[in-house]
């Protein structure tokens, strides 16, 4: 026993981590659809069937990556909002965190990540319920951004009639769409800045 788990369980977790790392590397190289499972298991040093034991489909790799990245971003955003209360600063931090995610994943994997993030056909094991997925309340960053918008509304900094959750969804969906369609555009920084300004203006 080590840290409350058996040696067998520890080995299983290590194998899963190797597979996850190898799969992410292959997804970055080729995209999820064209990723070669043979290359993944070869890099991880395991049998072909071991991949499907841990991840029933390639989409399940993205689901695990999504969970981890959302947790990471949510923690950083929550920490930021402890010392920054104004809405412009918090929305700009959300933009920075999402763009940081894009840099970590690379263009191909970032697009796959977002495609699955809002897909109506994502594997059922991924979500806690269809209703939550439709409304965005199973995505931590959306919930945290909505909370900041609600606090701004309570302070009188925004239109009192806006719906915070809807505004958070509109903001992040628009940001994601802008990023995946301007990944190599020299005008991207200006477009993102303008998007943020216009988003804030629309909430006033």
PDB file of C-alpha atoms in Angstrom, residues 3-202:
ATOM      1  CA  UNK A   3      -0.763   6.652  -0.092  1.00  0.00           C
ATOM      2  CA  UNK A   4      -3.840   4.521   0.509  1.00  0.00           C
ATOM      3  CA  UNK A   5      -3.777   2.678  -2.838  1.00  0.00           C
ATOM      4  CA  UNK A   6      -2.470  -0.749  -3.807  1.00  0.00           C
ATOM      5  CA  UNK A   7       0.581  -1.302  -5.975  1.00  0.00           C
ATOM      6  CA  UNK A   8      -1.725  -2.658  -8.675  1.00  0.00           C
ATOM      7  CA  UNK A   9      -3.856   0.480  -8.633  1.00  0.00           C
ATOM      8  CA  UNK A  10      -0.751   2.681  -8.690  1.00  0.00           C
ATOM      9  CA  UNK A  11       0.494   0.800 -11.746  1.00  0.00           C
ATOM     10  CA  UNK A  12      -2.886   1.218 -13.444  1.00  0.00           C
ATOM     11  CA  UNK A  13      -2.812   4.966 -12.818  1.00  0.00           C
ATOM     12  CA  UNK A  14       0.744   5.213 -14.134  1.00  0.00           C
ATOM     13  CA  UNK A  15      -0.277   3.398 -17.308  1.00  0.00           C
ATOM     14  CA  UNK A  16      -3.237   5.711 -17.743  1.00  0.00           C
ATOM     15  CA  UNK A  17      -1.008   8.765 -17.344  1.00  0.00           C
ATOM     16  CA  UNK A  18       1.441   7.439 -19.946  1.00  0.00           C
ATOM     17  CA  UNK A  19      -1.386   6.813 -22.363  1.00  0.00           C
ATOM     18  CA  UNK A  20      -2.891  10.228 -21.744  1.00  0.00           C
ATOM     19  CA  UNK A  21       0.432  11.966 -22.323  1.00  0.00           C
ATOM     20  CA  UNK A  22       1.129   9.972 -25.486  1.00  0.00           C
ATOM     21  CA  UNK A  23      -2.393  10.586 -26.812  1.00  0.00           C
ATOM     22  CA  UNK A  24      -2.188  14.319 -26.206  1.00  0.00           C
ATOM     23  CA  UNK A  25       1.129  14.462 -28.052  1.00  0.00           C
ATOM     24  CA  UNK A  26      -0.360  12.560 -30.994  1.00  0.00           C
ATOM     25  CA  UNK A  27      -3.489  14.765 -31.000  1.00  0.00           C
ATOM     26  CA  UNK A  28      -1.294  17.853 -31.114  1.00  0.00           C
ATOM     27  CA  UNK A  29       0.544  16.398 -34.092  1.00  0.00           C
ATOM     28  CA  UNK A  30      -2.360  15.107 -36.167  1.00  0.00           C
ATOM     29  CA  UNK A  31      -5.640  16.213 -34.605  1.00  0.00           C
ATOM     30  CA  UNK A  32      -7.975  13.812 -32.837  1.00  0.00           C
ATOM     31  CA  UNK A  33      -9.681  12.409 -35.945  1.00  0.00           C
ATOM     32  CA  UNK A  34      -6.399  11.473 -37.648  1.00  0.00           C
ATOM     33  CA  UNK A  35      -4.546  10.424 -34.503  1.00  0.00           C
ATOM     34  CA  UNK A  36      -3.022   6.939 -34.757  1.00  0.00           C
ATOM     35  CA  UNK A  37      -3.843   4.734 -31.768  1.00  0.00           C
ATOM     36  CA  UNK A  38      -0.934   2.500 -32.778  1.00  0.00           C
ATOM     37  CA  UNK A  39       1.444   5.426 -32.397  1.00  0.00           C
ATOM     38  CA  UNK A  40      -0.081   6.261 -29.016  1.00  0.00           C
ATOM     39  CA  UNK A  41       0.297   2.768 -27.548  1.00  0.00           C
ATOM     40  CA  UNK A  42       3.766   2.487 -29.050  1.00  0.00           C
ATOM     41  CA  UNK A  43       4.866   5.688 -27.344  1.00  0.00           C
ATOM     42  CA  UNK A  44       3.270   4.578 -24.078  1.00  0.00           C
ATOM     43  CA  UNK A  45       4.811   1.102 -24.294  1.00  0.00           C
ATOM     44  CA  UNK A  46       1.570  -0.831 -23.850  1.00  0.00           C
ATOM     45  CA  UNK A  47      -0.571  -3.287 -25.818  1.00  0.00           C
ATOM     46  CA  UNK A  48      -3.146  -1.951 -28.291  1.00  0.00           C
ATOM     47  CA  UNK A  49      -6.126  -3.071 -26.224  1.00  0.00           C
ATOM     48  CA  UNK A  50      -4.808  -1.265 -23.157  1.00  0.00           C
ATOM     49  CA  UNK A  51      -5.695   2.074 -24.729  1.00  0.00           C
ATOM     50  CA  UNK A  52      -9.367   1.124 -25.048  1.00  0.00           C
ATOM     51  CA  UNK A  53      -9.424  -0.305 -21.532  1.00  0.00           C
ATOM     52  CA  UNK A  54      -8.577   3.152 -20.195  1.00  0.00           C
ATOM     53  CA  UNK A  55     -10.245   5.283 -22.898  1.00  0.00           C
ATOM     54  CA  UNK A  56     -13.213   3.671 -24.726  1.00  0.00           C
ATOM     55  CA  UNK A  57     -12.855   6.209 -27.560  1.00  0.00           C
ATOM     56  CA  UNK A  58     -10.423   8.929 -28.562  1.00  0.00           C
ATOM     57  CA  UNK A  59     -13.059  11.421 -27.416  1.00  0.00           C
ATOM     58  CA  UNK A  60     -12.623  10.132 -23.873  1.00  0.00           C
ATOM     59  CA  UNK A  61      -9.014  11.311 -23.940  1.00  0.00           C
ATOM     60  CA  UNK A  62     -10.285  14.816 -24.657  1.00  0.00           C
ATOM     61  CA  UNK A  63     -12.854  14.511 -21.875  1.00  0.00           C
ATOM     62  CA  UNK A  64     -10.091  13.766 -19.372  1.00  0.00           C
ATOM     63  CA  UNK A  65      -7.989  16.617 -20.744  1.00  0.00           C
ATOM     64  CA  UNK A  66     -11.000  18.929 -20.576  1.00  0.00           C
ATOM     65  CA  UNK A  67     -11.650  18.085 -16.931  1.00  0.00           C
ATOM     66  CA  UNK A  68      -8.059  18.756 -15.953  1.00  0.00           C
ATOM     67  CA  UNK A  69      -7.719  21.965 -17.922  1.00  0.00           C
ATOM     68  CA  UNK A  70     -11.039  23.333 -16.700  1.00  0.00           C
ATOM     69  CA  UNK A  71     -10.018  22.650 -13.114  1.00  0.00           C
ATOM     70  CA  UNK A  72      -6.686  24.391 -13.683  1.00  0.00           C
ATOM     71  CA  UNK A  73      -8.260  27.458 -15.286  1.00  0.00           C
ATOM     72  CA  UNK A  74     -11.060  27.675 -12.736  1.00  0.00           C
ATOM     73  CA  UNK A  75      -8.593  27.646  -9.830  1.00  0.00           C
ATOM     74  CA  UNK A  76      -6.455  30.365 -11.384  1.00  0.00           C
ATOM     75  CA  UNK A  77      -9.476  32.501 -12.222  1.00  0.00           C
ATOM     76  CA  UNK A  78     -10.939  32.120  -8.735  1.00  0.00           C
ATOM     77  CA  UNK A  79      -7.596  33.121  -7.228  1.00  0.00           C
ATOM     78  CA  UNK A  80      -7.414  36.179  -9.490  1.00  0.00           C
ATOM     79  CA  UNK A  81     -10.888  37.386  -8.506  1.00  0.00           C
ATOM     80  CA  UNK A  82      -9.951  37.440  -4.834  1.00  0.00           C
ATOM     81  CA  UNK A  83      -7.888  40.570  -5.462  1.00  0.00           C
ATOM     82  CA  UNK A  84      -9.524  41.960  -8.631  1.00  0.00           C
ATOM     83  CA  UNK A  85     -13.183  42.843  -8.331  1.00  0.00           C
ATOM     84  CA  UNK A  86     -13.918  44.991 -11.388  1.00  0.00           C
ATOM     85  CA  UNK A  87     -15.543  43.306 -14.372  1.00  0.00           C
ATOM     86  CA  UNK A  88     -13.108  44.559 -17.064  1.00  0.00           C
ATOM     87  CA  UNK A  89     -10.158  43.024 -15.192  1.00  0.00           C
ATOM     88  CA  UNK A  90     -11.885  39.716 -14.560  1.00  0.00           C
ATOM     89  CA  UNK A  91     -13.071  39.316 -18.155  1.00  0.00           C
ATOM     90  CA  UNK A  92      -9.607  40.178 -19.440  1.00  0.00           C
ATOM     91  CA  UNK A  93      -8.159  37.513 -17.119  1.00  0.00           C
ATOM     92  CA  UNK A  94     -10.628  34.989 -18.540  1.00  0.00           C
ATOM     93  CA  UNK A  95      -9.401  35.893 -22.033  1.00  0.00           C
ATOM     94  CA  UNK A  96      -5.784  35.488 -20.914  1.00  0.00           C
ATOM     95  CA  UNK A  97      -6.450  32.072 -19.389  1.00  0.00           C
ATOM     96  CA  UNK A  98      -8.253  30.768 -22.468  1.00  0.00           C
ATOM     97  CA  UNK A  99      -5.473  32.023 -24.732  1.00  0.00           C
ATOM     98  CA  UNK A 100      -2.971  30.344 -22.426  1.00  0.00           C
ATOM     99  CA  UNK A 101      -4.891  27.091 -22.885  1.00  0.00           C
ATOM    100  CA  UNK A 102      -4.661  27.525 -26.646  1.00  0.00           C
ATOM    101  CA  UNK A 103      -0.888  27.956 -26.421  1.00  0.00           C
ATOM    102  CA  UNK A 104      -0.534  24.821 -24.281  1.00  0.00           C
ATOM    103  CA  UNK A 105      -2.672  22.664 -26.562  1.00  0.00           C
ATOM    104  CA  UNK A 106      -1.639  23.990 -29.961  1.00  0.00           C
ATOM    105  CA  UNK A 107      -3.991  24.962 -32.772  1.00  0.00           C
ATOM    106  CA  UNK A 108      -5.187  21.486 -33.799  1.00  0.00           C
ATOM    107  CA  UNK A 109      -5.863  20.173 -30.316  1.00  0.00           C
ATOM    108  CA  UNK A 110      -7.434  23.453 -29.176  1.00  0.00           C
ATOM    109  CA  UNK A 111      -9.978  23.227 -32.003  1.00  0.00           C
ATOM    110  CA  UNK A 112     -10.736  19.594 -31.162  1.00  0.00           C
ATOM    111  CA  UNK A 113     -11.014  20.517 -27.490  1.00  0.00           C
ATOM    112  CA  UNK A 114     -13.607  23.200 -28.203  1.00  0.00           C
ATOM    113  CA  UNK A 115     -15.505  21.070 -30.708  1.00  0.00           C
ATOM    114  CA  UNK A 116     -16.047  18.428 -28.037  1.00  0.00           C
ATOM    115  CA  UNK A 117     -16.529  21.023 -25.293  1.00  0.00           C
ATOM    116  CA  UNK A 118     -19.898  22.074 -26.713  1.00  0.00           C
ATOM    117  CA  UNK A 119     -20.778  19.016 -28.788  1.00  0.00           C
ATOM    118  CA  UNK A 120     -24.328  17.671 -28.374  1.00  0.00           C
ATOM    119  CA  UNK A 121     -22.951  14.189 -29.101  1.00  0.00           C
ATOM    120  CA  UNK A 122     -20.168  14.135 -26.510  1.00  0.00           C
ATOM    121  CA  UNK A 123     -19.955  10.735 -24.769  1.00  0.00           C
ATOM    122  CA  UNK A 124     -22.509  10.401 -21.955  1.00  0.00           C
ATOM    123  CA  UNK A 125     -19.826   9.693 -19.366  1.00  0.00           C
ATOM    124  CA  UNK A 126     -18.561  13.235 -19.903  1.00  0.00           C
ATOM    125  CA  UNK A 127     -21.453  15.202 -18.548  1.00  0.00           C
ATOM    126  CA  UNK A 128     -23.579  15.072 -15.454  1.00  0.00           C
ATOM    127  CA  UNK A 129     -26.736  15.699 -17.445  1.00  0.00           C
ATOM    128  CA  UNK A 130     -27.909  17.135 -20.750  1.00  0.00           C
ATOM    129  CA  UNK A 131     -29.730  20.017 -19.125  1.00  0.00           C
ATOM    130  CA  UNK A 132     -26.570  21.222 -17.406  1.00  0.00           C
ATOM    131  CA  UNK A 133     -24.575  20.985 -20.595  1.00  0.00           C
ATOM    132  CA  UNK A 134     -27.136  23.037 -22.481  1.00  0.00           C
ATOM    133  CA  UNK A 135     -26.989  25.824 -19.939  1.00  0.00           C
ATOM    134  CA  UNK A 136     -23.238  25.796 -19.393  1.00  0.00           C
ATOM    135  CA  UNK A 137     -23.437  25.106 -15.673  1.00  0.00           C
ATOM    136  CA  UNK A 138     -21.222  22.037 -15.930  1.00  0.00           C
ATOM    137  CA  UNK A 139     -18.314  24.163 -17.172  1.00  0.00           C
ATOM    138  CA  UNK A 140     -16.518  25.796 -14.212  1.00  0.00           C
ATOM    139  CA  UNK A 141     -15.188  28.854 -16.046  1.00  0.00           C
ATOM    140  CA  UNK A 142     -18.637  29.767 -17.350  1.00  0.00           C
ATOM    141  CA  UNK A 143     -20.023  29.506 -13.824  1.00  0.00           C
ATOM    142  CA  UNK A 144     -17.237  31.658 -12.380  1.00  0.00           C
ATOM    143  CA  UNK A 145     -17.560  34.319 -15.086  1.00  0.00           C
ATOM    144  CA  UNK A 146     -21.330  34.390 -14.556  1.00  0.00           C
ATOM    145  CA  UNK A 147     -20.711  34.920 -10.835  1.00  0.00           C
ATOM    146  CA  UNK A 148     -18.472  37.912 -11.565  1.00  0.00           C
ATOM    147  CA  UNK A 149     -21.093  39.386 -13.897  1.00  0.00           C
ATOM    148  CA  UNK A 150     -23.729  38.926 -11.199  1.00  0.00           C
ATOM    149  CA  UNK A 151     -21.553  40.726  -8.658  1.00  0.00           C
ATOM    150  CA  UNK A 152     -21.038  43.573 -11.136  1.00  0.00           C
ATOM    151  CA  UNK A 153     -24.806  43.714 -11.663  1.00  0.00           C
ATOM    152  CA  UNK A 154     -25.375  43.920  -7.910  1.00  0.00           C
ATOM    153  CA  UNK A 155     -22.880  46.800  -7.705  1.00  0.00           C
ATOM    154  CA  UNK A 156     -24.790  48.628 -10.405  1.00  0.00           C
ATOM    155  CA  UNK A 157     -21.947  48.315 -12.939  1.00  0.00           C
ATOM    156  CA  UNK A 158     -24.099  46.599 -15.577  1.00  0.00           C
ATOM    157  CA  UNK A 159     -27.621  46.602 -16.958  1.00  0.00           C
ATOM    158  CA  UNK A 160     -29.806  45.392 -14.068  1.00  0.00           C
ATOM    159  CA  UNK A 161     -31.902  43.304 -16.459  1.00  0.00           C
ATOM    160  CA  UNK A 162     -29.147  41.168 -17.920  1.00  0.00           C
ATOM    161  CA  UNK A 163     -28.954  37.449 -17.131  1.00  0.00           C
ATOM    162  CA  UNK A 164     -25.431  36.674 -15.843  1.00  0.00           C
ATOM    163  CA  UNK A 165     -25.301  33.057 -17.020  1.00  0.00           C
ATOM    164  CA  UNK A 166     -26.458  33.969 -20.513  1.00  0.00           C
ATOM    165  CA  UNK A 167     -23.947  36.819 -20.678  1.00  0.00           C
ATOM    166  CA  UNK A 168     -21.121  34.501 -19.584  1.00  0.00           C
ATOM    167  CA  UNK A 169     -22.064  31.952 -22.234  1.00  0.00           C
ATOM    168  CA  UNK A 170     -22.281  34.607 -24.961  1.00  0.00           C
ATOM    169  CA  UNK A 171     -18.915  36.037 -23.913  1.00  0.00           C
ATOM    170  CA  UNK A 172     -17.017  32.750 -23.865  1.00  0.00           C
ATOM    171  CA  UNK A 173     -18.647  31.286 -26.960  1.00  0.00           C
ATOM    172  CA  UNK A 174     -17.790  34.446 -28.871  1.00  0.00           C
ATOM    173  CA  UNK A 175     -14.230  34.356 -27.571  1.00  0.00           C
ATOM    174  CA  UNK A 176     -13.760  30.714 -28.558  1.00  0.00           C
ATOM    175  CA  UNK A 177     -15.145  31.383 -32.043  1.00  0.00           C
ATOM    176  CA  UNK A 178     -12.887  34.400 -32.479  1.00  0.00           C
ATOM    177  CA  UNK A 179      -9.774  32.492 -31.423  1.00  0.00           C
ATOM    178  CA  UNK A 180     -10.275  29.450 -33.637  1.00  0.00           C
ATOM    179  CA  UNK A 181     -10.973  31.601 -36.706  1.00  0.00           C
ATOM    180  CA  UNK A 182      -8.053  34.026 -36.249  1.00  0.00           C
ATOM    181  CA  UNK A 183      -5.251  31.740 -35.014  1.00  0.00           C
ATOM    182  CA  UNK A 184      -2.776  32.979 -37.644  1.00  0.00           C
ATOM    183  CA  UNK A 185      -4.119  36.478 -38.203  1.00  0.00           C
ATOM    184  CA  UNK A 186      -1.771  39.416 -37.493  1.00  0.00           C
ATOM    185  CA  UNK A 187      -4.855  41.430 -36.520  1.00  0.00           C
ATOM    186  CA  UNK A 188      -5.862  38.976 -33.815  1.00  0.00           C
ATOM    187  CA  UNK A 189      -4.711  40.999 -30.775  1.00  0.00           C
ATOM    188  CA  UNK A 190      -6.668  44.031 -31.902  1.00  0.00           C
ATOM    189  CA  UNK A 191      -9.742  41.922 -32.626  1.00  0.00           C
ATOM    190  CA  UNK A 192      -9.643  40.324 -29.182  1.00  0.00           C
ATOM    191  CA  UNK A 193      -9.221  43.720 -27.490  1.00  0.00           C
ATOM    192  CA  UNK A 194     -12.109  45.158 -29.492  1.00  0.00           C
ATOM    193  CA  UNK A 195     -14.260  42.126 -28.652  1.00  0.00           C
ATOM    194  CA  UNK A 196     -13.637  42.662 -24.957  1.00  0.00           C
ATOM    195  CA  UNK A 197     -14.480  46.381 -25.172  1.00  0.00           C
ATOM    196  CA  UNK A 198     -17.709  45.696 -27.069  1.00  0.00           C
ATOM    197  CA  UNK A 199     -18.702  42.886 -24.703  1.00  0.00           C
ATOM    198  CA  UNK A 200     -18.363  45.189 -21.710  1.00  0.00           C
ATOM    199  CA  UNK A 201     -20.258  47.946 -23.508  1.00  0.00           C
ATOM    200  CA  UNK A 202     -23.116  45.544 -24.322  1.00  0.00           C
TER     201      UNK A 202
END
